[in-house]
mmCIF file of N, CA and C in Angstrom:
data_model
loop_
_atom_site.group_PDB
_atom_site.id
_atom_site.type_symbol
_atom_site.label_atom_id
_atom_site.label_comp_id
_atom_site.label_asym_id
_atom_site.label_seq_id
_atom_site.Cartn_x
_atom_site.Cartn_y
_atom_site.Cartn_z
ATOM 1 N N UNK A 111 1.090 -1.054 0.139
ATOM 2 C CA UNK A 111 -0.025 -0.042 -0.052
ATOM 3 C C UNK A 111 0.893 0.938 0.121
ATOM 4 N N UNK A 112 0.355 2.405 -0.434
ATOM 5 C CA UNK A 112 0.746 3.245 -0.661
ATOM 6 C C UNK A 112 1.093 4.655 0.910
ATOM 7 N N UNK A 113 2.255 5.318 0.846
ATOM 8 C CA UNK A 113 1.726 6.241 2.187
ATOM 9 C C UNK A 113 1.303 6.977 1.164
ATOM 10 N N UNK A 114 0.532 7.837 2.753
ATOM 11 C CA UNK A 114 -0.333 8.527 2.352
ATOM 12 C C UNK A 114 0.053 9.452 3.463
ATOM 13 N N UNK A 115 -0.379 10.942 3.021
ATOM 14 C CA UNK A 115 -0.754 11.673 3.948
ATOM 15 C C UNK A 115 -1.811 11.670 4.787
ATOM 16 N N UNK A 116 -2.030 11.755 5.790
ATOM 17 C CA UNK A 116 -2.874 12.130 6.875
ATOM 18 C C UNK A 116 -4.229 12.069 6.085
ATOM 19 N N UNK A 117 -4.629 13.905 5.603
ATOM 20 C CA UNK A 117 -5.578 14.732 5.079
ATOM 21 C C UNK A 117 -5.270 14.649 4.083
ATOM 22 N N UNK A 118 -7.124 14.754 2.938
ATOM 23 C CA UNK A 118 -7.229 15.058 1.743
ATOM 24 C C UNK A 118 -8.007 16.316 2.164
ATOM 25 N N UNK A 119 -7.613 16.952 0.609
ATOM 26 C CA UNK A 119 -8.160 18.684 0.780
ATOM 27 C C UNK A 119 -9.124 18.397 -1.141
ATOM 28 N N UNK A 120 -10.528 18.223 -0.920
ATOM 29 C CA UNK A 120 -10.889 18.169 -1.941
ATOM 30 C C UNK A 120 -10.984 19.189 -2.686
ATOM 31 N N UNK A 121 -10.813 19.600 -3.830
ATOM 32 C CA UNK A 121 -11.271 21.161 -4.054
ATOM 33 C C UNK A 121 -11.907 20.950 -5.853
ATOM 34 N N UNK A 122 -11.700 22.164 -6.272
ATOM 35 C CA UNK A 122 -12.402 22.183 -7.924
ATOM 36 C C UNK A 122 -11.210 22.428 -8.853
ATOM 37 N N UNK A 123 -10.372 22.792 -8.763
ATOM 38 C CA UNK A 123 -9.842 23.164 -9.917
ATOM 39 C C UNK A 123 -8.202 24.061 -9.385
ATOM 40 N N UNK A 124 -7.515 23.842 -10.306
ATOM 41 C CA UNK A 124 -5.678 24.249 -10.551
ATOM 42 C C UNK A 124 -5.914 25.273 -9.356
ATOM 43 N N UNK A 125 -6.790 26.609 -9.580
ATOM 44 C CA UNK A 125 -5.841 27.370 -8.786
ATOM 45 C C UNK A 125 -7.116 27.635 -8.050
ATOM 46 N N UNK A 126 -8.421 26.387 -7.442
ATOM 47 C CA UNK A 126 -8.638 26.327 -6.412
ATOM 48 C C UNK A 126 -7.245 25.909 -5.002
ATOM 49 N N UNK A 127 -6.431 25.154 -5.648
ATOM 50 C CA UNK A 127 -5.426 24.299 -4.812
ATOM 51 C C UNK A 127 -4.307 24.865 -4.896
ATOM 52 N N UNK A 128 -3.993 26.151 -5.542
ATOM 53 C CA UNK A 128 -2.564 26.635 -6.112
ATOM 54 C C UNK A 128 -3.384 27.903 -4.536
ATOM 55 N N UNK A 129 -4.278 28.673 -4.475
ATOM 56 C CA UNK A 129 -4.238 29.373 -3.108
ATOM 57 C C UNK A 129 -4.420 28.834 -1.705
ATOM 58 N N UNK A 130 -4.485 27.292 -2.256
ATOM 59 C CA UNK A 130 -4.212 26.380 -0.921
ATOM 60 C C UNK A 130 -3.252 25.762 -0.179
ATOM 61 N N UNK A 131 -2.976 25.980 -1.193
ATOM 62 C CA UNK A 131 -1.644 24.720 -1.338
ATOM 63 C C UNK A 131 -0.359 26.458 -1.067
ATOM 64 N N UNK A 132 -0.525 27.745 -1.023
ATOM 65 C CA UNK A 132 -0.124 28.781 -0.894
ATOM 66 C C UNK A 132 0.033 28.858 0.573
ATOM 67 N N UNK A 133 -1.134 29.397 1.283
ATOM 68 C CA UNK A 133 -1.487 28.442 2.801
ATOM 69 C C UNK A 133 -0.285 27.596 3.631
ATOM 70 N N UNK A 134 -1.104 26.794 2.986
ATOM 71 C CA UNK A 134 -0.800 25.688 4.172
ATOM 72 C C UNK A 134 0.307 25.648 4.489
ATOM 73 N N UNK A 135 0.872 25.125 5.777
ATOM 74 C CA UNK A 135 1.808 24.464 6.135
ATOM 75 C C UNK A 135 2.402 22.665 7.063
ATOM 76 N N UNK A 136 1.029 22.369 6.014
ATOM 77 C CA UNK A 136 1.277 21.181 6.540
ATOM 78 C C UNK A 136 1.464 20.293 4.786
ATOM 79 N N UNK A 137 2.022 19.187 5.128
ATOM 80 C CA UNK A 137 2.234 18.379 3.805
ATOM 81 C C UNK A 137 0.653 17.531 3.355
ATOM 82 N N UNK A 138 -0.119 18.234 3.261
ATOM 83 C CA UNK A 138 -2.113 17.801 3.035
ATOM 84 C C UNK A 138 -1.534 17.719 1.864
ATOM 85 N N UNK A 139 -2.522 16.139 1.059
ATOM 86 C CA UNK A 139 -2.547 16.613 -0.472
ATOM 87 C C UNK A 139 -3.607 17.110 -0.919
ATOM 88 N N UNK A 140 -4.140 17.632 -2.126
ATOM 89 C CA UNK A 140 -5.147 18.119 -2.183
ATOM 90 C C UNK A 140 -4.828 18.028 -3.774
ATOM 91 N N UNK A 141 -6.350 17.057 -3.778
ATOM 92 C CA UNK A 141 -6.801 16.523 -5.245
ATOM 93 C C UNK A 141 -7.678 17.602 -5.888
ATOM 94 N N UNK A 142 -7.916 17.654 -6.863
ATOM 95 C CA UNK A 142 -8.967 18.311 -7.801
ATOM 96 C C UNK A 142 -9.976 17.758 -8.472
ATOM 97 N N UNK A 143 -11.116 18.152 -8.266
ATOM 98 C CA UNK A 143 -12.068 16.914 -9.493
ATOM 99 C C UNK A 143 -12.579 17.405 -10.701
ATOM 100 N N UNK A 144 -11.817 18.438 -10.656
ATOM 101 C CA UNK A 144 -11.634 19.045 -12.402
ATOM 102 C C UNK A 144 -13.480 19.881 -12.835
ATOM 103 N N UNK A 145 -14.350 20.222 -11.666
ATOM 104 C CA UNK A 145 -15.747 20.724 -12.041
ATOM 105 C C UNK A 145 -16.343 18.921 -11.350
ATOM 106 N N UNK A 146 -17.774 18.559 -11.931
ATOM 107 C CA UNK A 146 -18.907 16.920 -11.319
ATOM 108 C C UNK A 146 -17.471 16.411 -11.285
ATOM 109 N N UNK A 147 -18.250 15.496 -11.225
ATOM 110 C CA UNK A 147 -18.097 13.821 -10.808
ATOM 111 C C UNK A 147 -18.728 13.147 -11.122
ATOM 112 N N UNK A 148 -18.507 11.907 -12.071
ATOM 113 C CA UNK A 148 -19.521 11.134 -12.618
ATOM 114 C C UNK A 148 -18.768 9.347 -12.273
ATOM 115 N N UNK A 149 -19.853 8.569 -11.923
ATOM 116 C CA UNK A 149 -19.763 7.286 -10.728
ATOM 117 C C UNK A 149 -18.186 7.313 -11.360
ATOM 118 N N UNK A 150 -17.513 6.069 -11.991
ATOM 119 C CA UNK A 150 -16.441 6.160 -12.352
ATOM 120 C C UNK A 150 -15.464 7.037 -12.271
ATOM 121 N N UNK A 151 -15.554 8.537 -12.115
ATOM 122 C CA UNK A 151 -14.444 9.400 -12.279
ATOM 123 C C UNK A 151 -14.218 9.153 -10.246
ATOM 124 N N UNK A 152 -15.061 9.159 -9.740
ATOM 125 C CA UNK A 152 -15.341 9.217 -8.498
ATOM 126 C C UNK A 152 -14.563 8.139 -7.799
ATOM 127 N N UNK A 153 -15.057 6.294 -8.464
ATOM 128 C CA UNK A 153 -14.681 5.839 -8.025
ATOM 129 C C UNK A 153 -12.910 5.408 -8.044
ATOM 130 N N UNK A 154 -12.495 6.301 -9.045
ATOM 131 C CA UNK A 154 -11.375 6.224 -9.201
ATOM 132 C C UNK A 154 -10.656 6.889 -8.106
ATOM 133 N N UNK A 155 -10.994 8.231 -7.802
ATOM 134 C CA UNK A 155 -10.233 8.622 -6.849
ATOM 135 C C UNK A 155 -11.019 8.204 -4.829
ATOM 136 N N UNK A 156 -11.238 7.324 -4.976
ATOM 137 C CA UNK A 156 -11.856 7.086 -3.720
ATOM 138 C C UNK A 156 -11.061 5.565 -3.688
ATOM 139 N N UNK A 157 -10.265 5.245 -4.707
ATOM 140 C CA UNK A 157 -9.723 3.531 -4.973
ATOM 141 C C UNK A 157 -7.950 4.619 -4.888
ATOM 142 N N UNK A 158 -8.220 5.532 -5.549
ATOM 143 C CA UNK A 158 -6.049 5.841 -5.580
ATOM 144 C C UNK A 158 -6.201 6.456 -4.547
ATOM 145 N N UNK A 159 -6.677 7.488 -3.753
ATOM 146 C CA UNK A 159 -6.276 8.428 -2.620
ATOM 147 C C UNK A 159 -7.216 7.538 -1.224
ATOM 148 N N UNK A 160 -7.574 6.397 -2.204
ATOM 149 C CA UNK A 160 -8.743 6.025 -0.463
ATOM 150 C C UNK A 160 -8.470 6.190 0.766
ATOM 151 N N UNK A 161 -9.433 7.276 -0.162
ATOM 152 C CA UNK A 161 -10.933 8.286 0.832
ATOM 153 C C UNK A 161 -11.454 7.476 1.339
ATOM 154 N N UNK A 162 -11.570 6.627 1.776
ATOM 155 C CA UNK A 162 -12.623 6.466 2.839
ATOM 156 C C UNK A 162 -12.191 5.847 4.166
ATOM 157 N N UNK A 163 -10.076 5.765 3.700
ATOM 158 C CA UNK A 163 -9.753 5.630 5.152
ATOM 159 C C UNK A 163 -9.101 7.530 5.245
ATOM 160 N N UNK A 164 -9.158 8.556 5.014
ATOM 161 C CA UNK A 164 -7.857 9.448 5.604
ATOM 162 C C UNK A 164 -8.791 10.485 5.759
ATOM 163 N N UNK A 165 -8.469 11.306 6.047
ATOM 164 C CA UNK A 165 -9.585 12.319 6.307
ATOM 165 C C UNK A 165 -9.115 13.609 5.670
ATOM 166 N N UNK A 166 -11.072 13.008 5.074
ATOM 167 C CA UNK A 166 -11.266 14.137 4.006
ATOM 168 C C UNK A 166 -11.996 15.779 4.487
ATOM 169 N N UNK A 167 -11.162 16.600 3.723
ATOM 170 C CA UNK A 167 -12.394 17.786 3.898
ATOM 171 C C UNK A 167 -12.268 17.873 2.423
ATOM 172 N N UNK A 168 -13.371 18.868 1.967
ATOM 173 C CA UNK A 168 -14.897 19.251 1.167
ATOM 174 C C UNK A 168 -14.785 20.408 1.229
ATOM 175 N N UNK A 169 -14.060 21.416 -0.119
ATOM 176 C CA UNK A 169 -13.441 22.940 0.432
ATOM 177 C C UNK A 169 -13.737 23.381 -1.082
ATOM 178 N N UNK A 170 -14.847 23.885 -1.705
ATOM 179 C CA UNK A 170 -15.336 24.165 -2.938
ATOM 180 C C UNK A 170 -16.295 25.921 -3.237
ATOM 181 N N UNK A 171 -16.429 25.964 -3.975
ATOM 182 C CA UNK A 171 -17.227 27.370 -4.346
ATOM 183 C C UNK A 171 -17.953 26.934 -4.501
ATOM 184 N N UNK A 172 -19.291 28.814 -3.351
ATOM 185 C CA UNK A 172 -20.242 29.237 -2.823
ATOM 186 C C UNK A 172 -20.573 30.091 -4.580
ATOM 187 N N UNK A 173 -20.778 28.241 -5.268
ATOM 188 C CA UNK A 173 -21.831 29.129 -6.915
ATOM 189 C C UNK A 173 -22.489 27.765 -6.154
ATOM 190 N N UNK A 174 -23.856 27.479 -7.493
ATOM 191 C CA UNK A 174 -24.363 26.639 -8.470
ATOM 192 C C UNK A 174 -23.200 24.964 -8.680
ATOM 193 N N UNK A 175 -21.624 25.188 -8.741
ATOM 194 C CA UNK A 175 -21.693 24.353 -9.621
ATOM 195 C C UNK A 175 -20.633 23.403 -7.786
ATOM 196 N N UNK A 176 -20.846 24.622 -7.167
ATOM 197 C CA UNK A 176 -19.555 23.688 -5.745
ATOM 198 C C UNK A 176 -20.358 23.451 -5.285
ATOM 199 N N UNK A 177 -21.725 24.118 -5.205
ATOM 200 C CA UNK A 177 -22.811 23.862 -4.755
ATOM 201 C C UNK A 177 -23.295 22.249 -4.688
ATOM 202 N N UNK A 178 -23.246 21.852 -5.461
ATOM 203 C CA UNK A 178 -23.571 21.044 -6.317
ATOM 204 C C UNK A 178 -23.075 19.952 -6.181
ATOM 205 N N UNK A 179 -21.577 19.796 -5.789
ATOM 206 C CA UNK A 179 -19.947 19.276 -6.396
ATOM 207 C C UNK A 179 -20.369 19.230 -4.666
ATOM 208 N N UNK A 180 -20.138 19.994 -3.281
ATOM 209 C CA UNK A 180 -20.484 19.700 -2.570
ATOM 210 C C UNK A 180 -21.486 18.794 -1.280
ATOM 211 N N UNK A 181 -22.948 18.301 -2.439
ATOM 212 C CA UNK A 181 -23.648 17.981 -2.052
ATOM 213 C C UNK A 181 -23.780 16.289 -3.002
ATOM 214 N N UNK A 182 -23.349 16.058 -3.428
ATOM 215 C CA UNK A 182 -22.539 15.010 -4.231
ATOM 216 C C UNK A 182 -21.808 14.108 -3.420
ATOM 217 N N UNK A 183 -20.398 14.991 -3.275
ATOM 218 C CA UNK A 183 -19.514 14.386 -2.149
ATOM 219 C C UNK A 183 -19.328 14.142 -0.619
ATOM 220 N N UNK A 184 -20.978 14.930 0.150
ATOM 221 C CA UNK A 184 -20.728 14.187 1.080
ATOM 222 C C UNK A 184 -21.398 13.134 1.182
ATOM 223 N N UNK A 185 -22.548 12.507 0.497
ATOM 224 C CA UNK A 185 -23.412 11.444 -0.123
ATOM 225 C C UNK A 185 -22.515 11.074 0.284
ATOM 226 N N UNK A 186 -21.256 10.866 -0.497
ATOM 227 C CA UNK A 186 -19.718 9.651 -1.523
ATOM 228 C C UNK A 186 -19.331 9.628 -0.677
ATOM 229 N N UNK A 187 -19.144 11.162 0.654
ATOM 230 C CA UNK A 187 -18.046 10.650 1.444
ATOM 231 C C UNK A 187 -19.125 11.053 3.287
ATOM 232 N N UNK A 188 -19.546 10.336 3.172
ATOM 233 C CA UNK A 188 -20.260 11.335 4.930
ATOM 234 C C UNK A 188 -19.141 11.485 5.911
ATOM 235 N N UNK A 189 -18.065 10.757 5.513
ATOM 236 C CA UNK A 189 -16.896 11.408 7.193
ATOM 237 C C UNK A 189 -16.542 12.654 6.720
ATOM 238 N N UNK A 190 -17.091 13.424 6.030
ATOM 239 C CA UNK A 190 -15.235 14.145 5.196
ATOM 240 C C UNK A 190 -16.476 15.350 6.365
ATOM 241 N N UNK A 191 -15.251 15.716 6.295
ATOM 242 C CA UNK A 191 -15.422 17.105 7.101
ATOM 243 C C UNK A 191 -15.728 18.675 5.723
ATOM 244 N N UNK A 192 -16.697 19.320 6.324
ATOM 245 C CA UNK A 192 -16.360 20.939 5.418
ATOM 246 C C UNK A 192 -16.016 21.867 5.353
ATOM 247 N N UNK A 193 -15.135 22.423 4.431
ATOM 248 C CA UNK A 193 -14.995 24.219 4.601
ATOM 249 C C UNK A 193 -14.965 24.317 4.219
ATOM 250 N N UNK A 194 -16.088 25.787 4.634
ATOM 251 C CA UNK A 194 -16.500 26.655 3.352
ATOM 252 C C UNK A 194 -15.875 28.191 3.096
ATOM 253 N N UNK A 195 -16.507 28.980 1.941
ATOM 254 C CA UNK A 195 -15.701 30.050 1.361
ATOM 255 C C UNK A 195 -17.029 31.139 1.602
ATOM 256 N N UNK A 196 -17.313 32.534 2.106
ATOM 257 C CA UNK A 196 -17.684 33.065 1.881
ATOM 258 C C UNK A 196 -17.866 33.107 0.584
ATOM 259 N N UNK A 197 -20.488 33.286 0.676
ATOM 260 C CA UNK A 197 -19.877 34.086 -0.509
ATOM 261 C C UNK A 197 -20.127 35.106 -0.976
ATOM 262 N N UNK A 198 -19.377 35.945 0.083
ATOM 263 C CA UNK A 198 -19.246 37.482 -0.879
ATOM 264 C C UNK A 198 -17.177 36.687 -1.619
ATOM 265 N N UNK A 199 -16.651 36.335 -1.539
ATOM 266 C CA UNK A 199 -15.818 35.855 -1.743
ATOM 267 C C UNK A 199 -16.223 34.424 -3.290
ATOM 268 N N UNK A 200 -16.993 33.884 -2.799
ATOM 269 C CA UNK A 200 -17.981 32.961 -3.464
ATOM 270 C C UNK A 200 -16.678 32.405 -4.283
ATOM 271 N N UNK A 201 -15.416 32.114 -4.013
ATOM 272 C CA UNK A 201 -14.342 31.298 -4.962
ATOM 273 C C UNK A 201 -13.488 30.465 -4.239
ATOM 274 N N UNK A 202 -12.958 29.835 -4.524
ATOM 275 C CA UNK A 202 -11.679 29.303 -3.362
ATOM 276 C C UNK A 202 -11.031 30.181 -3.843
ATOM 277 N N UNK A 203 -10.188 30.313 -4.540
ATOM 278 C CA UNK A 203 -9.617 30.851 -5.691
ATOM 279 C C UNK A 203 -9.006 32.866 -5.447
ATOM 280 N N UNK A 204 -10.321 33.282 -5.112
ATOM 281 C CA UNK A 204 -10.341 34.755 -4.704
ATOM 282 C C UNK A 204 -10.398 34.850 -3.580
ATOM 283 N N UNK A 205 -10.777 33.729 -2.410
ATOM 284 C CA UNK A 205 -10.837 34.326 -0.628
ATOM 285 C C UNK A 205 -9.329 34.761 -0.554
ATOM 286 N N UNK A 206 -9.603 35.853 0.076
ATOM 287 C CA UNK A 206 -8.619 36.394 1.065
ATOM 288 C C UNK A 206 -7.575 35.644 1.475
ATOM 289 N N UNK A 207 -5.866 34.934 1.204
ATOM 290 C CA UNK A 207 -5.540 34.342 2.225
ATOM 291 C C UNK A 207 -5.657 34.209 3.757
ATOM 292 N N UNK A 208 -5.390 35.005 4.130
ATOM 293 C CA UNK A 208 -5.917 35.367 5.617
ATOM 294 C C UNK A 208 -7.074 34.396 5.917
ATOM 295 N N UNK A 209 -7.859 35.143 5.255
ATOM 296 C CA UNK A 209 -9.423 33.893 5.664
ATOM 297 C C UNK A 209 -9.291 32.935 5.689
ATOM 298 N N UNK A 210 -8.997 32.098 4.128
ATOM 299 C CA UNK A 210 -8.869 30.811 3.914
ATOM 300 C C UNK A 210 -7.929 30.572 4.945
ATOM 301 N N UNK A 211 -6.621 30.909 5.549
ATOM 302 C CA UNK A 211 -6.135 30.254 6.517
ATOM 303 C C UNK A 211 -6.744 30.509 7.537
ATOM 304 N N UNK A 212 -7.372 31.637 8.434
ATOM 305 C CA UNK A 212 -8.055 30.981 9.526
ATOM 306 C C UNK A 212 -9.007 29.932 9.605
ATOM 307 N N UNK A 213 -9.918 30.024 8.355
ATOM 308 C CA UNK A 213 -10.946 27.894 7.885
ATOM 309 C C UNK A 213 -10.679 27.220 8.377
ATOM 310 N N UNK A 214 -8.875 27.102 7.048
ATOM 311 C CA UNK A 214 -8.338 25.553 7.519
ATOM 312 C C UNK A 214 -8.039 25.544 8.539
ATOM 313 N N UNK A 215 -7.317 26.404 9.324
ATOM 314 C CA UNK A 215 -6.882 26.590 10.894
ATOM 315 C C UNK A 215 -7.418 26.113 11.708
ATOM 316 N N UNK A 216 -8.827 26.788 11.364
ATOM 317 C CA UNK A 216 -10.648 26.157 12.452
ATOM 318 C C UNK A 216 -10.346 24.551 12.242
ATOM 319 N N UNK A 217 -10.140 23.857 10.732
ATOM 320 C CA UNK A 217 -10.657 22.284 11.008
ATOM 321 C C UNK A 217 -8.789 22.032 11.413
ATOM 322 N N UNK A 218 -7.787 22.164 12.513
ATOM 323 C CA UNK A 218 -6.354 22.060 12.700
ATOM 324 C C UNK A 218 -6.037 21.439 10.855
ATOM 325 N N UNK A 219 -6.084 21.978 9.980
ATOM 326 C CA UNK A 219 -5.013 22.638 9.211
ATOM 327 C C UNK A 219 -3.915 23.670 9.351
ATOM 328 N N UNK A 220 -2.674 22.669 9.874
ATOM 329 C CA UNK A 220 -1.411 23.395 9.731
ATOM 330 C C UNK A 220 -1.582 24.917 8.530
ATOM 331 N N UNK A 221 -1.157 25.560 8.746
ATOM 332 C CA UNK A 221 -1.159 27.258 8.616
ATOM 333 C C UNK A 221 0.068 27.978 8.891
ATOM 334 N N UNK A 222 1.164 28.405 7.766
ATOM 335 C CA UNK A 222 2.356 29.606 7.866
ATOM 336 C C UNK A 222 0.663 30.691 8.605
ATOM 337 N N UNK A 223 2.109 31.135 9.627
ATOM 338 C CA UNK A 223 1.536 31.753 10.363
ATOM 339 C C UNK A 223 1.199 32.854 10.389
ATOM 340 N N UNK A 224 1.936 33.389 9.003
ATOM 341 C CA UNK A 224 2.158 35.015 8.457
ATOM 342 C C UNK A 224 1.215 35.357 8.354
ATOM 343 N N UNK A 225 -0.625 34.366 7.182
ATOM 344 C CA UNK A 225 -1.461 34.536 6.707
ATOM 345 C C UNK A 225 -3.015 34.447 7.974
ATOM 346 N N UNK A 226 -1.916 34.317 9.200
ATOM 347 C CA UNK A 226 -3.147 34.118 10.773
ATOM 348 C C UNK A 226 -3.364 36.150 11.291
ATOM 349 N N UNK A 227 -2.580 37.031 10.740
ATOM 350 C CA UNK A 227 -2.288 38.435 10.958
ATOM 351 C C UNK A 227 -3.289 38.438 10.491
#
């Protein structure tokens, strides 16, 4: 079995991943869904990343596609914790770094303290 980090954060796109990686201090894995997930693609993610046996966090945009994806992931991964960005920012990628860092830290994900000022 491949060694994984304990935590995995699921996001929609590459710009979301970049924004999260910028503020994170721990080596949690961030995976992109690239939008909606079909059954086959989800099963592939489930197996490839061993999502049933890891601490999973869902962080998606507060727009219609993001909300649909959150609902789908909630059904498939009931053990996952949810991280929300304010609807004022709508997108993970456009959420200010200090706000994003505070949300991640609130879920026990280590962030660079410079972003918590």
